[in-house]
Amino acid sequence: MKPDEMRELFKDALAEPVSVACAGTDDIVAAGRRRVRRRRVAQAGSGSLAAIAAVALFAIAPLVFAQGGAADATTDGAPDDVGPVGPVEVCPPPSDEPTGWQAGVAAAYDTALTEYMASIGGSVADSCVQGEVNHDGFHYDERFGGYRFAEVVVFPDSGERVTLGVDVHDPLDGDVEARLEELSRCEALDLACGREEVPEGSLLLVEEQRRIVIDDDERPEGELVPVNSALLALQDGTIVHVQMAVEYGPGSLSTTPEQLSSLAAAIPVAQDVPYIEESEDTDRRAAPTDDELIYDFVEAASSTLGGSPFTSPDSIEFTDTGEDYHYGQDDTRVAAAEVTLNGTSATLFLQVTPIEAPEDGAADGIAAEHYAQCSYAADCEYSPLDESTELIHRTVEDGGTELTSLELRSADGWVVGVGLVTDDPAAIDFATLDAIVAGIR
Amino acid sequence: MTPQLEAEFREYVEARRGALLRTAYLMCGDWHTAEDAVQTSLIKLYGRWSKTRQETADAYTRRIIANSLIDMSRRGWFRRERSYAVPPDGPAGPSTPDDRLTAVSILAKLPPRQRATLVLRYWEDLSVDETARILRCSTGTVKSQTARGLQTLRDLYENADLAGQGARS
């Protein structure tokens, strides 16, 4: 093919009308401002940014604007005829409700997985792929043909973080061996694979290294990430495929393929599960709105600090934390504002994180460490306020000081925190921050 | 950013985003993914605008777009680089008269890096050196990717009916 023919090929491909709604220039400028502001806040206070900037496998593209709502396209490929669209959630919830049966199966699988991970010291963290639907555990995927799970798992004792994927493939006719090879690609990629027969069926264990781009600025060529897998083909033709990888790239997995095979066997496939009626109890819409939270934040801070400390109280808004993982989990959002304390400029911020299972589990130190991301902090102190509320004092230091007071409110289903980034350590203390947090309900 | 700089940034966005979107689409074959990549590049460009001369802004945004699209194709949980070694499907019948579907389907058969290289070389008319800088590789790699890409296309055009096999890579 010659260059001229190549250009004709491109022209032919572009003959399709543009079928996407494009963000307006105002939206792009606003998103750019938020990105700059987030980076400033983080750079002022965090010493963990080098690690944080190694973007996780679970942060892909900043899909800050709606993909849907495709408008009628123009024939010349220009997107300008399509009006601007507004921001959407970083990880939107599923649009389809599962059936009662599917919800029951998913809940049973979730319980089995959580219990098994706990038995080997792991805890499932709430996470999602930015821009994609957040299923929050197992869910049935009709197009895939089975139940799927993809989350981050943390091991608090060692600080290890891994990505865990579990696919439960519906039974299919045909050769199980061929299906196992199709899923594992043991022979095609010449991987280290081991086969054995177990009481549940045929087991295939795989250890491999996959090249994955984690930091596209520093290591565009990607890095070799260890991945362990277990595929369990059950007697009825169901295949349970468990995969685990180091979350932040190179390193080693403490979880062995044998443990993953035990996890696969623990998933209660084809067992009786309770039918789950749809319930309003799990609906988190009762939580405060963004406007209510920011109003409380401004009121509580102004009342505690005295006067009008905020430079622009009307322009405070929430943003997702993006790559700044030291604030909290993936769905933590931060609203930052410039304040003046003792004549010195500083940044006061409010952070909120929904709890994965409201009213389920105590507000203990492990949960507090998890939600406050204390592994990224210089110091965290924990103290219970009542049976369902844990207070956390988090200190991050490097080139500045960031103090944050957080309350893990298990009964309410939220973690709420207020922090200050400043060059003047005497500007504020935890007691003051505690008072502000207590004012946010 | 000063109001003057921000006004210049807005002018740049409004003048260039259509062309950037088309380039991104040619690299990935999906308008939504292309729009996401363009948004990503422009949002990142905003933070660097005060340090970026207008004449180098295109190179910067193309670099972000090309590399984010290539990376996106490699990041999936169960995707592997070596899966690209799987040969394309064989011919399935007589060719279709629909030039657009044929073109889109043929481009979808190219590995992402080869596809980005061809788009930059023959749609954006960039030199080998400029393409290498954007893709952060050597000029030798650009030349070999170009040759392989053209050969793959030649084979596909000669042998296959590819229309309707999906555009997304």
Coordinates of C-alpha atoms in Angstrom, one line a residue:
Chain A
M1 CA 0.0 0.0 0.0
K2 CA 1.3 3.4 -0.9
P3 CA 1.1 6.6 1.2
D4 CA -1.6 8.1 -1.1
E5 CA -3.7 5.0 -0.8
M6 CA -3.1 5.2 3.0
R7 CA -4.6 8.7 3.0
E8 CA -7.6 7.6 1.0
L9 CA -8.1 4.8 3.5
F10 CA -8.2 7.3 6.3
K11 CA -10.6 9.6 4.5
D12 CA -12.9 6.6 3.9
A13 CA -12.8 5.8 7.6
L14 CA -13.7 9.3 8.5
A15 CA -16.7 9.4 6.2
E16 CA -18.8 8.2 9.1
P17 CA -20.6 11.0 10.8
V18 CA -19.3 12.0 14.2
S19 CA -21.5 10.2 16.8
V20 CA -20.3 11.5 20.1
A21 CA -21.3 14.4 22.4
C22 CA -18.3 16.6 23.0
A23 CA -17.5 18.5 26.1
G24 CA -17.6 22.3 25.7
T25 CA -14.6 24.5 26.1
D26 CA -15.9 25.8 29.4
D27 CA -16.0 22.2 30.7
I28 CA -12.5 21.5 29.6
V29 CA -11.2 24.7 31.2
A30 CA -13.1 23.9 34.4
A31 CA -11.7 20.4 34.5
G32 CA -8.2 21.8 33.8
R33 CA -8.6 24.1 36.8
R34 CA -9.7 21.3 39.1
R35 CA -6.7 19.2 38.0
V36 CA -4.3 22.0 38.7
R37 CA -5.9 22.8 42.1
R38 CA -5.8 19.1 43.1
R39 CA -2.2 18.9 42.3
R40 CA -1.4 22.0 44.3
V41 CA -3.2 20.7 47.3
A42 CA -1.5 17.4 47.1
Q43 CA 1.9 18.8 46.5
A44 CA 1.6 21.1 49.5
G45 CA 1.0 18.3 51.9
S46 CA 1.9 14.9 50.8
G47 CA 5.1 13.0 51.1
S48 CA 3.7 9.9 49.5
L49 CA 3.1 11.4 46.1
A50 CA 5.9 9.5 44.4
A51 CA 4.2 6.3 45.3
I52 CA 0.7 7.6 44.7
A53 CA 1.7 8.9 41.2
A54 CA 2.4 5.3 40.2
V55 CA -1.1 5.2 38.9
A56 CA -2.9 2.1 39.8
L57 CA -4.2 -0.4 37.3
F58 CA -7.6 0.7 38.5
A59 CA -7.2 4.3 37.2
I60 CA -7.5 4.4 33.5
A61 CA -8.9 7.4 31.7
P62 CA -10.3 10.6 33.2
L63 CA -13.7 10.3 31.7
V64 CA -14.8 13.5 33.1
F65 CA -17.7 14.1 30.7
A66 CA -20.7 12.2 29.6
Q67 CA -20.3 9.7 26.9
G68 CA -23.9 9.2 26.3
G69 CA -26.4 11.5 24.7
A70 CA -24.9 11.2 21.3
A71 CA -26.3 13.8 19.1
D72 CA -26.9 13.9 15.5
A73 CA -23.7 14.0 13.7
T74 CA -22.2 16.3 11.3
T75 CA -20.9 15.0 8.0
D76 CA -17.7 16.9 8.0
G77 CA -16.4 15.4 11.2
A78 CA -16.6 18.6 13.2
P79 CA -17.9 18.1 16.7
D80 CA -18.9 21.7 17.3
D81 CA -22.5 21.3 16.4
V82 CA -23.1 19.2 19.4
G83 CA -23.8 21.1 22.6
P84 CA -21.7 20.7 25.7
V85 CA -22.6 18.1 28.3
G86 CA -22.0 18.1 32.0
P87 CA -19.8 16.1 34.2
V88 CA -20.8 12.6 35.2
E89 CA -19.8 10.4 38.1
V90 CA -16.3 8.9 38.1
C91 CA -17.7 5.4 38.5
P92 CA -21.5 5.4 37.9
P93 CA -23.6 2.7 39.5
P94 CA -25.1 0.0 37.3
S95 CA -28.1 1.1 35.3
D96 CA -29.8 -2.4 35.3
E97 CA -31.2 -3.9 38.5
P98 CA -30.3 -7.5 39.0
T99 CA -33.1 -10.0 39.4
G100 CA -33.7 -11.3 42.9
W101 CA -32.0 -14.6 42.0
Q102 CA -28.9 -12.9 40.6
A103 CA -28.7 -10.6 43.6
G104 CA -28.9 -13.7 45.9
V105 CA -26.2 -15.5 44.0
A106 CA -23.9 -12.4 43.9
A107 CA -24.4 -11.9 47.6
A108 CA -23.5 -15.5 48.4
Y109 CA -20.4 -15.3 46.2
D110 CA -19.4 -12.0 47.9
T111 CA -19.8 -13.5 51.3
A112 CA -17.7 -16.6 50.4
L113 CA -15.0 -14.5 48.8
T114 CA -14.9 -12.0 51.7
E115 CA -14.7 -14.8 54.3
Y116 CA -11.9 -16.6 52.4
M117 CA -9.9 -13.4 51.9
A118 CA -10.3 -12.6 55.6
S119 CA -9.0 -16.1 56.4
I120 CA -5.7 -15.3 54.7
G121 CA -5.5 -11.7 56.0
G122 CA -7.1 -9.8 53.1
S123 CA -9.8 -7.3 53.0
V124 CA -11.8 -6.2 49.9
A125 CA -11.5 -2.5 49.3
D126 CA -14.1 -0.5 47.4
S127 CA -12.6 0.4 44.0
C128 CA -13.6 0.9 40.4
V129 CA -12.2 1.6 37.0
Q130 CA -12.5 5.3 36.4
G131 CA -15.3 5.9 33.9
E132 CA -16.7 2.4 34.1
V133 CA -19.7 1.1 36.1
N134 CA -19.0 0.3 39.7
H135 CA -20.6 -3.0 40.5
D136 CA -19.3 -3.2 44.0
G137 CA -18.7 -6.9 44.2
F138 CA -20.0 -9.8 42.1
H139 CA -22.6 -9.1 39.4
Y140 CA -24.1 -11.1 36.6
D141 CA -22.9 -10.0 33.2
E142 CA -25.2 -11.4 30.5
R143 CA -22.9 -10.6 27.6
F144 CA -20.0 -12.2 29.3
G145 CA -22.0 -15.2 30.3
G146 CA -21.5 -15.4 34.1
Y147 CA -20.8 -13.6 37.3
R148 CA -17.9 -11.3 37.6
F149 CA -15.9 -9.6 40.3
A150 CA -13.0 -7.1 40.1
E151 CA -11.8 -5.2 43.1
V152 CA -8.7 -4.2 45.0
V153 CA -7.8 -6.3 48.0
V154 CA -5.6 -5.0 50.8
F155 CA -3.6 -7.0 53.3
P156 CA -3.3 -4.7 56.4
D157 CA -0.6 -6.6 58.1
S158 CA 1.9 -6.3 55.2
G159 CA 0.4 -3.3 53.4
E160 CA 0.2 -5.3 50.2
R161 CA -2.4 -4.2 47.7
V162 CA -3.5 -6.5 44.9
T163 CA -6.2 -6.5 42.2
L164 CA -8.4 -9.6 42.3
G165 CA -10.6 -10.7 39.5
V166 CA -13.0 -13.7 39.7
D167 CA -15.1 -14.8 36.7
V168 CA -17.6 -17.6 37.1
H169 CA -18.3 -18.8 33.6
D170 CA -21.7 -20.4 33.0
P171 CA -21.6 -24.0 31.9
L172 CA -21.1 -24.5 28.2
D173 CA -21.2 -27.5 26.0
G174 CA -17.9 -28.6 24.5
D175 CA -14.4 -29.5 25.5
V176 CA -13.5 -28.3 28.9
E177 CA -9.8 -28.6 28.1
A178 CA -10.2 -26.2 25.1
R179 CA -12.1 -23.7 27.3
L180 CA -9.4 -23.8 29.9
E181 CA -6.7 -23.2 27.3
E182 CA -8.8 -20.4 25.8
L183 CA -9.0 -18.7 29.2
S184 CA -5.5 -19.4 30.4
R185 CA -3.6 -19.5 27.1
C186 CA -1.0 -21.7 28.8
E187 CA 0.2 -23.3 25.6
A188 CA -0.2 -20.4 23.3
L189 CA 2.0 -18.1 25.6
D190 CA 4.1 -20.9 26.9
L191 CA 3.2 -20.1 30.5
A192 CA 4.1 -21.9 33.7
C193 CA 1.0 -23.9 34.3
G194 CA 0.2 -26.9 36.5
R195 CA -2.7 -29.3 36.1
E196 CA -4.3 -31.6 38.7
E197 CA -7.6 -33.3 39.4
V198 CA -9.3 -32.2 42.7
P199 CA -12.5 -33.3 44.3
E200 CA -14.4 -30.4 42.7
G201 CA -13.1 -31.0 39.2
S202 CA -10.1 -30.1 37.0
L203 CA -7.7 -27.4 38.3
L204 CA -5.3 -25.3 36.4
L205 CA -2.7 -23.1 38.2
V206 CA -0.9 -20.4 36.3
E207 CA 2.0 -18.1 37.2
E208 CA 3.0 -15.4 34.7
Q209 CA 4.3 -11.9 34.2
R210 CA 2.1 -9.5 32.2
R211 CA 3.4 -6.2 30.8
I212 CA 1.1 -3.4 31.9
V213 CA 1.6 0.3 31.6
I214 CA 1.2 1.8 35.1
D215 CA 2.8 5.2 34.7
D216 CA 2.6 6.4 31.1
D217 CA 4.9 9.4 31.8
E218 CA 7.7 7.7 33.5
R219 CA 7.5 4.1 32.1
P220 CA 5.6 4.2 28.8
E221 CA 7.0 0.8 27.9
G222 CA 5.2 -0.7 30.8
E223 CA 6.3 -2.9 33.6
L224 CA 6.2 -6.6 34.2
V225 CA 3.5 -7.4 36.7
P226 CA 3.3 -10.8 38.4
V227 CA -0.1 -12.4 37.9
N228 CA -1.2 -15.7 39.6
S229 CA -4.3 -17.5 38.4
A230 CA -6.4 -20.5 39.2
L231 CA -9.0 -22.0 36.9
L232 CA -11.3 -24.6 38.4
A233 CA -13.5 -26.5 35.9
L234 CA -16.4 -28.0 37.9
Q235 CA -18.3 -31.2 37.1
D236 CA -21.3 -29.3 35.6
G237 CA -19.1 -27.3 33.2
T238 CA -18.9 -24.1 35.2
I239 CA -15.4 -22.6 35.2
V240 CA -14.3 -20.4 38.1
H241 CA -11.4 -18.2 37.0
V242 CA -9.5 -16.4 39.7
Q243 CA -6.7 -13.9 38.9
M244 CA -4.6 -11.8 41.2
A245 CA -2.0 -9.1 40.4
V246 CA 0.2 -6.7 42.3
E247 CA -1.8 -3.4 42.1
Y248 CA 1.0 -0.9 41.7
G249 CA 3.2 -2.9 39.4
P250 CA 6.4 -4.9 39.9
G251 CA 6.8 -6.8 43.1
S252 CA 5.7 -10.1 44.3
L253 CA 2.4 -11.7 45.4
S254 CA 2.2 -13.3 48.8
T255 CA -0.9 -15.1 47.8
T256 CA -0.1 -18.4 46.0
P257 CA -1.9 -20.0 43.1
E258 CA -2.9 -22.8 45.6
Q259 CA -4.6 -20.2 47.8
L260 CA -6.4 -18.9 44.7
S261 CA -7.6 -22.4 43.9
S262 CA -9.0 -22.6 47.5
L263 CA -10.8 -19.3 46.8
A264 CA -12.2 -20.7 43.6
A265 CA -13.4 -23.8 45.4
A266 CA -15.0 -21.7 48.1
I267 CA -17.3 -19.9 45.7
P268 CA -20.6 -21.6 46.2
V269 CA -21.5 -22.4 42.6
A270 CA -24.8 -24.1 42.0
Q271 CA -25.8 -24.1 45.6
D272 CA -29.1 -22.9 47.0
V273 CA -29.0 -19.2 47.7
P274 CA -31.7 -17.0 49.2
Y275 CA -33.7 -14.8 46.8
I276 CA -33.1 -11.2 47.7
E277 CA -36.0 -8.7 47.5
E278 CA -35.1 -5.3 46.4
S279 CA -34.7 -3.1 49.5
E280 CA -34.5 0.6 50.1
D281 CA -32.3 -0.1 53.1
T282 CA -29.2 -0.3 51.0
D283 CA -30.0 2.9 49.2
R284 CA -27.4 5.5 50.1
R285 CA -29.4 8.4 48.7
A286 CA -30.3 9.3 52.2
A287 CA -26.8 10.6 52.7
P288 CA -26.3 14.4 52.7
T289 CA -26.1 16.1 49.4
D290 CA -23.0 17.8 48.2
D291 CA -24.5 21.2 48.8
E292 CA -25.5 20.2 52.3
L293 CA -22.0 18.9 53.1
I294 CA -20.3 22.0 51.8
Y295 CA -22.7 24.3 53.6
D296 CA -22.1 22.5 56.9
F297 CA -18.3 22.6 56.2
V298 CA -18.3 26.3 55.7
E299 CA -20.6 27.0 58.7
A300 CA -18.6 24.7 61.0
A301 CA -15.3 26.1 60.0
S302 CA -16.4 29.7 60.2
S303 CA -17.9 29.1 63.6
T304 CA -14.8 27.3 64.9
L305 CA -12.1 29.4 63.4
G306 CA -14.0 32.7 63.8
G307 CA -14.7 35.4 61.3
S308 CA -14.7 34.7 57.6
P309 CA -11.6 32.5 57.0
F310 CA -12.6 31.5 53.4
T311 CA -11.3 33.5 50.5
S312 CA -14.1 32.3 48.2
P313 CA -16.7 30.3 50.1
D314 CA -19.1 30.3 47.2
S315 CA -16.8 28.6 44.8
I316 CA -16.1 25.5 46.9
E317 CA -17.0 22.3 45.1
F318 CA -16.2 18.6 45.3
T319 CA -13.7 16.9 43.0
D320 CA -12.6 13.3 42.9
T321 CA -9.2 12.7 44.3
G322 CA -7.8 11.3 41.1
E323 CA -4.3 10.2 41.6
D324 CA -4.1 11.6 45.1
Y325 CA -4.6 8.3 46.9
H326 CA -3.4 9.5 50.3
Y327 CA -6.8 11.1 51.0
G328 CA -8.8 8.0 50.9
Q329 CA -10.2 5.2 48.8
D330 CA -11.1 5.5 45.1
D331 CA -14.4 7.1 45.6
T332 CA -13.2 9.6 48.1
R333 CA -14.0 13.2 47.1
V334 CA -12.4 16.4 48.3
A335 CA -13.6 19.9 48.4
A336 CA -10.7 22.3 49.0
A337 CA -10.8 26.0 49.8
E338 CA -8.2 28.7 50.4
V339 CA -8.3 30.1 54.0
T340 CA -6.4 32.7 55.9
L341 CA -5.3 31.7 59.4
N342 CA -3.3 34.1 61.6
G343 CA -2.5 36.1 58.5
T344 CA -1.2 33.1 56.6
S345 CA -2.7 31.5 53.6
A346 CA -3.5 27.8 53.8
T347 CA -5.8 25.2 52.3
L348 CA -8.6 23.7 54.3
F349 CA -10.3 20.7 52.8
L350 CA -13.3 18.5 53.4
Q351 CA -13.1 14.9 52.4
V352 CA -16.0 12.3 52.3
T353 CA -15.9 8.6 51.5
P354 CA -18.9 6.3 51.4
I355 CA -18.5 3.1 53.4
E356 CA -18.7 -0.1 51.5
A357 CA -21.2 -1.8 53.8
P358 CA -23.0 0.7 55.9
E359 CA -24.3 -0.6 59.2
D360 CA -22.3 -3.8 58.6
G361 CA -19.3 -4.1 60.9
A362 CA -17.8 -2.1 63.6
A363 CA -15.8 1.2 63.3
D364 CA -12.6 -0.5 64.4
G365 CA -9.0 0.4 63.9
I366 CA -8.6 -1.8 60.8
A367 CA -11.5 -0.1 59.0
A368 CA -10.3 3.3 60.1
E369 CA -6.8 2.6 58.8
H370 CA -8.3 1.4 55.5
Y371 CA -10.6 4.4 54.9
A372 CA -8.1 7.0 56.1
Q373 CA -5.3 5.5 53.9
C374 CA -3.0 5.6 56.9
S375 CA -0.4 3.6 55.0
Y376 CA 0.4 6.8 53.1
A377 CA 0.5 8.9 56.3
A378 CA 3.4 9.7 58.6
D379 CA 1.2 9.0 61.6
C380 CA -2.4 8.0 62.5
E381 CA -4.0 7.9 65.9
Y382 CA -7.3 6.2 66.5
S383 CA -9.8 6.7 69.3
P384 CA -13.4 5.4 69.5
L385 CA -16.1 8.0 70.0
D386 CA -18.9 5.5 70.4
E387 CA -19.8 2.0 69.2
S388 CA -20.1 3.0 65.6
T389 CA -17.8 6.0 65.3
E390 CA -14.0 6.0 65.2
L391 CA -12.0 9.2 65.3
I392 CA -8.7 9.3 63.3
H393 CA -6.0 12.0 63.6
R394 CA -3.9 11.7 60.4
T395 CA -0.6 13.5 59.9
V396 CA 1.1 13.8 56.6
E397 CA 4.5 15.6 56.4
D398 CA 6.9 16.5 53.7
G399 CA 7.8 20.0 52.8
G400 CA 4.6 21.1 54.7
T401 CA 2.2 19.8 57.2
E402 CA -1.2 18.2 56.6
L403 CA -3.3 17.5 59.6
T404 CA -6.7 15.7 59.1
S405 CA -9.3 14.8 61.5
L406 CA -11.6 12.1 60.3
E407 CA -14.6 10.4 61.7
L408 CA -15.5 6.9 60.5
R409 CA -19.3 6.9 61.0
S410 CA -20.2 3.3 60.4
A411 CA -23.9 3.7 61.3
D412 CA -24.2 6.6 58.8
G413 CA -22.2 4.9 56.1
W414 CA -19.8 7.8 55.6
V415 CA -16.2 8.8 56.5
V416 CA -16.0 12.6 56.9
G417 CA -12.8 14.4 57.4
V418 CA -11.5 18.0 57.5
G419 CA -7.8 18.7 57.0
L420 CA -5.5 21.7 56.6
V421 CA -2.4 22.0 54.4
T422 CA 0.0 24.6 55.7
D423 CA 3.6 25.6 56.0
D424 CA 2.9 26.8 59.6
P425 CA 2.5 23.8 61.9
A426 CA 1.2 26.1 64.6
A427 CA -1.7 27.3 62.5
I428 CA -4.1 24.7 63.7
D429 CA -4.4 21.7 65.9
F430 CA -6.5 18.5 65.9
A431 CA -8.9 19.8 68.5
T432 CA -9.9 22.6 66.2
L433 CA -10.3 20.2 63.3
D434 CA -12.3 17.8 65.5
A435 CA -14.7 20.6 66.3
I436 CA -15.2 21.3 62.6
V437 CA -15.8 17.7 61.7
A438 CA -18.3 17.3 64.6
G439 CA -20.2 20.2 63.0
I440 CA -20.7 18.3 59.8
R441 CA -23.7 16.0 60.0
Chain B
M1 CA -3.2 31.1 34.7
T2 CA -3.7 34.7 33.6
P3 CA -6.9 35.7 31.8
Q4 CA -4.9 36.4 28.6
L5 CA -3.3 32.9 28.7
E6 CA -6.7 31.3 29.4
A7 CA -8.2 33.2 26.5
E8 CA -5.4 31.9 24.2
F9 CA -6.0 28.3 25.5
R10 CA -9.7 28.6 24.7
E11 CA -8.9 29.8 21.2
Y12 CA -6.6 26.8 20.8
V13 CA -9.2 24.3 22.0
E14 CA -11.9 25.7 19.7
A15 CA -9.6 25.8 16.7
R16 CA -8.0 22.4 17.1
R17 CA -10.3 20.0 18.8
G18 CA -12.1 18.9 15.7
A19 CA -8.8 17.9 14.0
L20 CA -7.6 16.2 17.2
L21 CA -10.8 14.2 17.5
R22 CA -10.5 12.9 13.9
T23 CA -6.9 11.9 14.5
A24 CA -7.8 10.1 17.7
Y25 CA -10.7 8.4 16.0
L26 CA -8.4 7.1 13.3
M27 CA -6.1 5.7 16.0
C28 CA -8.8 3.9 17.9
G29 CA -11.9 3.5 15.7
D30 CA -14.4 4.6 18.4
W31 CA -15.7 8.1 18.7
H32 CA -16.3 7.9 22.4
T33 CA -12.8 6.7 23.2
A34 CA -11.4 9.3 20.8
E35 CA -13.3 12.1 22.6
D36 CA -12.1 10.8 26.0
A37 CA -8.5 10.9 24.7
V38 CA -8.9 14.4 23.3
Q39 CA -10.4 15.6 26.6
T40 CA -7.6 14.0 28.6
S41 CA -5.0 15.7 26.4
L42 CA -6.6 19.1 26.6
I43 CA -7.1 19.0 30.3
K44 CA -3.5 18.0 30.8
L45 CA -2.5 20.7 28.3
Y46 CA -4.3 23.3 30.4
G47 CA -1.9 22.7 33.3
R48 CA 1.1 23.2 31.1
W49 CA -0.3 26.0 28.9
S50 CA 1.9 28.7 30.5
K51 CA 5.0 26.6 29.6
T52 CA 3.8 25.5 26.2
R53 CA 4.3 27.5 23.1
Q54 CA 1.3 27.3 20.7
E55 CA 3.4 25.8 18.0
T56 CA 4.4 22.9 20.3
A57 CA 0.9 22.4 21.7
D58 CA -0.1 20.1 18.9
A59 CA 2.8 17.8 19.4
Y60 CA 2.0 17.7 23.1
T61 CA -1.6 16.8 22.6
R62 CA -0.9 14.3 19.9
R63 CA 1.6 12.6 22.3
I64 CA -0.9 12.4 25.1
I65 CA -3.6 11.1 22.7
A66 CA -1.4 8.5 20.9
N67 CA 0.1 7.1 24.1
S68 CA -3.1 7.1 26.1
L69 CA -4.9 5.2 23.3
I70 CA -2.0 2.7 22.9
D71 CA -1.8 2.3 26.7
M72 CA -5.6 1.8 27.0
S73 CA -5.4 -1.1 24.6
R74 CA -2.8 -2.8 26.8
R75 CA -4.3 -2.1 30.2
G76 CA -7.3 -4.4 30.3
W77 CA -7.3 -6.9 33.0
F78 CA -7.2 -9.9 30.7
R79 CA -5.4 -8.5 27.7
R80 CA -1.9 -9.4 26.9
E81 CA 0.5 -7.8 24.5
R82 CA 1.3 -11.1 22.8
S83 CA -2.2 -11.6 21.9
Y84 CA -1.5 -9.3 19.0
A85 CA 0.5 -12.1 17.5
V86 CA -2.7 -13.8 16.7
P87 CA -3.1 -13.6 12.9
P88 CA -6.1 -11.8 11.5
D89 CA -9.1 -13.8 10.3
G90 CA -8.8 -15.1 6.8
P91 CA -10.8 -14.1 3.8
A92 CA -14.6 -14.7 4.1
G93 CA -15.9 -13.9 0.7
P94 CA -16.1 -11.2 -2.0
S95 CA -15.3 -7.6 -1.0
T96 CA -18.1 -5.2 -0.1
P97 CA -18.7 -2.0 -1.9
D98 CA -19.0 -0.1 1.3
D99 CA -15.6 1.8 1.4
R100 CA -16.1 3.2 4.8
L101 CA -16.9 -0.1 6.5
T102 CA -14.0 -1.7 4.7
A103 CA -11.6 1.0 5.8
V104 CA -12.7 1.0 9.4
S105 CA -12.5 -2.8 9.6
I106 CA -9.1 -2.9 8.0
L107 CA -7.8 -0.3 10.4
A108 CA -9.2 -2.3 13.3
K109 CA -7.0 -5.2 12.4
L110 CA -3.8 -3.2 13.0
P111 CA -2.1 -3.4 16.4
P112 CA -2.5 0.0 18.2
R113 CA 1.1 1.1 17.9
Q114 CA 1.3 0.4 14.2
R115 CA -2.0 2.1 13.6
A116 CA -0.9 5.2 15.6
T117 CA 2.4 5.3 13.6
L118 CA 0.5 5.2 10.3
V119 CA -1.9 7.9 11.3
L120 CA 0.8 10.2 12.4
R121 CA 2.9 9.6 9.3
Y122 CA 0.2 9.6 6.6
W123 CA -2.7 11.5 8.1
E124 CA -0.9 14.1 10.1
D125 CA 2.0 14.1 7.6
L126 CA 4.6 14.1 10.3
S127 CA 8.2 13.2 9.7
V128 CA 9.8 10.0 11.1
D129 CA 11.7 12.1 13.7
E130 CA 8.5 13.9 14.8
T131 CA 6.6 10.6 15.0
A132 CA 9.3 9.1 17.0
R133 CA 9.3 11.9 19.5
I134 CA 5.5 11.7 19.9
L135 CA 5.5 7.9 20.3
R136 CA 8.6 8.1 22.5
C137 CA 10.5 5.5 20.5
S138 CA 13.5 5.4 18.1
T139 CA 13.3 6.4 14.4
G140 CA 14.1 2.8 13.6
T141 CA 11.0 1.7 15.4
V142 CA 8.9 4.2 13.5
K143 CA 10.3 2.9 10.2
S144 CA 9.7 -0.7 11.1
Q145 CA 6.2 -0.1 12.5
T146 CA 5.4 1.8 9.3
A147 CA 6.7 -1.0 7.1
R148 CA 4.9 -3.7 9.0
G149 CA 1.7 -1.7 9.1
L150 CA 1.7 -1.0 5.4
Q151 CA 2.4 -4.7 4.7
T152 CA -0.4 -5.8 6.9
L153 CA -2.8 -3.4 5.2
R154 CA -1.6 -4.6 1.8
D155 CA -2.3 -8.2 2.7
L156 CA -5.7 -7.4 4.2
Y157 CA -6.8 -5.4 1.2
E158 CA -5.7 -8.1 -1.2
N159 CA -7.2 -11.0 0.6
A160 CA -10.0 -10.2 3.0
D161 CA -13.6 -9.2 3.2
L162 CA -13.5 -7.2 6.4
A163 CA -16.6 -5.1 6.3
G164 CA -18.7 -5.3 9.4
Q165 CA -16.2 -7.0 11.6
G166 CA -16.2 -4.1 14.1
A167 CA -14.2 -1.0 14.3
R168 CA -12.8 -0.9 17.8
S169 CA -9.4 -2.2 18.4

